[in-house]
């Protein structure tokens, strides 16, 4: 049962009673009825790629895996929607859509291994959401099994609709605490025709951040605007030898429909700019960014964090992270979905340790508080899970906390759905 | 008090105790504290442009007008956000944003007279939402006064964020039944650079619908794709003499960034195509569409309906509406936000009547049921209010209804906020 008890965090899991590998909605209904009758906690999970401990088992629970519910029940090019089961791998849905000139826009970095169900649970973001929004923005309706085993259909198949409260949006991002999603009606979008890709190296972080602002302000509408710091680039270079210049402090990778010339010109302060002229070259440039996590994992264990700030204060946020790293002698390698102000400081610590050492938590605490002080949030796209629960109250305050508990009580009066997570 | 007791529907209002013209959040807090203490119902309202009776007074209520809270508290071009009070006129916010090369995308047809607060209450759509989404998609965070007078801040100032349940999305579209919104942090977007506008006349509705599908499928990404039927065009022509050809059965007005040539070519089956080459010409073409409601109001009293269906069945929906009109001898003039499948059949009835005659309700009932049978929804953007409550259960079912009541109980245990509306 061990591999079903944990996600991608180091959080020590509890010991489950057993694992259900659901293959149908009826399996989920049976599980929830039984769990309600016996008051047994249920921890739903997808592929277990979460980074906040949301899918970590609790003692005495049933782990309910949706990973075998992999049907794409429907894909309508005319209506630009698909109806999918939660175990569908995110990139598989995207590939199925592309056969019709469409795409499924949300693309968390883990999209080749993460499931739609997990994406819905955390309201996952990704690289493309600077243009196309997060998972909730692509979700039209849900089929949900409630804590007592009843089946609820929320939302719609249409682009718009305002009948009743937004239960669809409420389930998305609720980290398995309100119900178990067994199908989703998602919006597909036209795949863009021609993409231009630019990679630019900068000798200062501030120049890179200025280029981000300039690209957004010029109306280039990038569908990707990724920033990597020196520590990240160094880790990639040590592994793959990308020919990193000693003076490079940051790299920006931008992609937009149309021509690359305008974006390249807006990176005027860069020490080096590469422009792709073919899809293969573009894939190579973006490939550098996609190496980031693996490169860091070579350095040690990783606590992957996920603050998000208003874009205008992105330089302050990243500078603060560098100062915190230096002050506490902690290695922090940072990548950012810069167009969204979503910053992933990755705290690297010794592989021999079971949990992050005290100085990592102290440093993380300072980073979280700085993000909130800058008008930001604790988590842009990973969720609260277990890892960020101690900071939750700082952001939401006591009135919201009371409402969260009230809503939880309406949906799950026995508190058996993923207890102790998210709220 | 009469003018504060009703919205734009004919629903006979109850008699309020009085009207509060709030000028600040503290006025709202005082009102809600007093109302809670005395268990007096409160009906919040903006400009009263609603089309579903959501702002209609109930007997013995206090009408709480937010129309005087008109401050744009902040507008940040860097972060592309604004913080606005609920009484701000929608088009005024858009104009303020345009001074910085930005726009506020949601544009209900009433946007020159409707308020942001009313838009939030109904999750209003508009002409541009085929590209930019509805009000909820532009709402990042809210300041809300709860039923007991406590103040809640939801959401964030950042583009992404997944801390806690999506209370922001829950308040949007809840028609004043969960809290009173006193400020909203909204997302602004880059205003498009060059717009191409095309108007095309068709001798059959099916050809017009085929052009809609073709324009979407070609990836033109229209930011406006409006369809008008013969009855609507006739009403406009009778009033403004637009030179309507006898053979014209439908008109399509499309707008997109870039060149008009592709869209015009995709209207190949049209009997006449006009392409704008200047912003003035574009405004003239779109002006025809903006005359639609006023033109219909010249014909009699109007019940404005608001079904939304998957785009692929738009022709079936409109054909059904025509059949229903003929069967019951009811005049129905239809416009559609065709790119969204959002159809507004306007039932015109005798000005002398206090309420729609029985045959109008029978016809409306058939239209609603047809929309649901086609996989659609009762209301794309106007809300349920009072007018559509009798059909609500057909769409949401009993499980959702129970959850709606449970959520209502959490936020408003005394049931004083806009009682009897929406759910």
mmCIF file of N, CA and C in Angstrom, chain B residues 201 230-246 288 291-292 295 298:
data_model
loop_
_atom_site.group_PDB
_atom_site.id
_atom_site.type_symbol
_atom_site.label_atom_id
_atom_site.label_comp_id
_atom_site.label_asym_id
_atom_site.label_seq_id
_atom_site.Cartn_x
_atom_site.Cartn_y
_atom_site.Cartn_z
ATOM 1 N N UNK B 201 -25.829 39.339 -44.253
ATOM 2 C CA UNK B 201 -27.246 38.994 -44.295
ATOM 3 C C UNK B 201 -27.415 37.651 -44.987
ATOM 4 N N UNK B 230 -35.289 37.462 -38.346
ATOM 5 C CA UNK B 230 -36.086 38.356 -39.193
ATOM 6 C C UNK B 230 -36.983 39.283 -38.356
ATOM 7 N N UNK B 231 -37.629 38.732 -37.344
ATOM 8 C CA UNK B 231 -38.556 39.540 -36.537
ATOM 9 C C UNK B 231 -37.815 40.716 -35.884
ATOM 10 N N UNK B 232 -36.627 40.437 -35.389
ATOM 11 C CA UNK B 232 -35.820 41.497 -34.782
ATOM 12 C C UNK B 232 -35.417 42.537 -35.832
ATOM 13 N N UNK B 233 -34.928 42.049 -36.963
ATOM 14 C CA UNK B 233 -34.478 42.961 -38.020
ATOM 15 C C UNK B 233 -35.635 43.817 -38.524
ATOM 16 N N UNK B 234 -36.815 43.195 -38.640
ATOM 17 C CA UNK B 234 -37.995 43.925 -39.092
ATOM 18 C C UNK B 234 -38.324 45.069 -38.122
ATOM 19 N N UNK B 235 -38.234 44.763 -36.821
ATOM 20 C CA UNK B 235 -38.528 45.780 -35.803
ATOM 21 C C UNK B 235 -37.541 46.943 -35.897
ATOM 22 N N UNK B 236 -36.277 46.607 -36.151
ATOM 23 C CA UNK B 236 -35.261 47.663 -36.292
ATOM 24 C C UNK B 236 -35.518 48.470 -37.575
ATOM 25 N N UNK B 237 -35.843 47.761 -38.654
ATOM 26 C CA UNK B 237 -36.070 48.423 -39.940
ATOM 27 C C UNK B 237 -37.301 49.340 -39.881
ATOM 28 N N UNK B 238 -38.350 48.862 -39.226
ATOM 29 C CA UNK B 238 -39.563 49.681 -39.092
ATOM 30 C C UNK B 238 -39.261 50.994 -38.370
ATOM 31 N N UNK B 239 -38.306 50.926 -37.460
ATOM 32 C CA UNK B 239 -37.973 52.091 -36.645
ATOM 33 C C UNK B 239 -36.939 52.979 -37.328
ATOM 34 N N UNK B 240 -35.861 52.360 -37.810
ATOM 35 C CA UNK B 240 -34.714 53.139 -38.284
ATOM 36 C C UNK B 240 -34.466 53.027 -39.794
ATOM 37 N N UNK B 241 -35.272 52.252 -40.457
ATOM 38 C CA UNK B 241 -35.128 52.088 -41.903
ATOM 39 C C UNK B 241 -33.694 51.765 -42.328
ATOM 40 N N UNK B 242 -33.295 50.559 -42.006
ATOM 41 C CA UNK B 242 -31.928 50.137 -42.347
ATOM 42 C C UNK B 242 -31.857 49.512 -43.741
ATOM 43 N N UNK B 243 -32.936 49.585 -44.504
ATOM 44 C CA UNK B 243 -32.927 49.072 -45.880
ATOM 45 C C UNK B 243 -32.940 47.561 -45.944
ATOM 46 N N UNK B 244 -33.719 46.953 -45.092
ATOM 47 C CA UNK B 244 -33.770 45.491 -45.013
ATOM 48 C C UNK B 244 -34.385 44.883 -46.269
ATOM 49 N N UNK B 245 -33.684 43.923 -46.856
ATOM 50 C CA UNK B 245 -34.201 43.220 -48.038
ATOM 51 C C UNK B 245 -35.325 42.264 -47.630
ATOM 52 N N UNK B 246 -36.340 42.113 -48.487
ATOM 53 C CA UNK B 246 -37.455 41.197 -48.152
ATOM 54 C C UNK B 246 -36.984 39.751 -47.952
ATOM 55 N N UNK B 288 -26.438 48.594 -35.112
ATOM 56 C CA UNK B 288 -27.682 47.916 -35.514
ATOM 57 C C UNK B 288 -28.073 46.906 -34.438
ATOM 58 N N UNK B 291 -29.466 48.336 -31.218
ATOM 59 C CA UNK B 291 -30.835 48.864 -31.299
ATOM 60 C C UNK B 291 -31.894 47.800 -31.002
ATOM 61 N N UNK B 292 -31.471 46.523 -30.957
ATOM 62 C CA UNK B 292 -32.450 45.431 -30.966
ATOM 63 C C UNK B 292 -33.488 45.543 -29.848
ATOM 64 N N UNK B 295 -35.892 48.503 -30.185
ATOM 65 C CA UNK B 295 -36.796 48.299 -31.320
ATOM 66 C C UNK B 295 -37.951 47.380 -30.922
ATOM 67 N N UNK B 298 -40.683 48.901 -28.737
ATOM 68 C CA UNK B 298 -41.672 49.707 -29.467
ATOM 69 C C UNK B 298 -42.895 48.871 -29.865
#
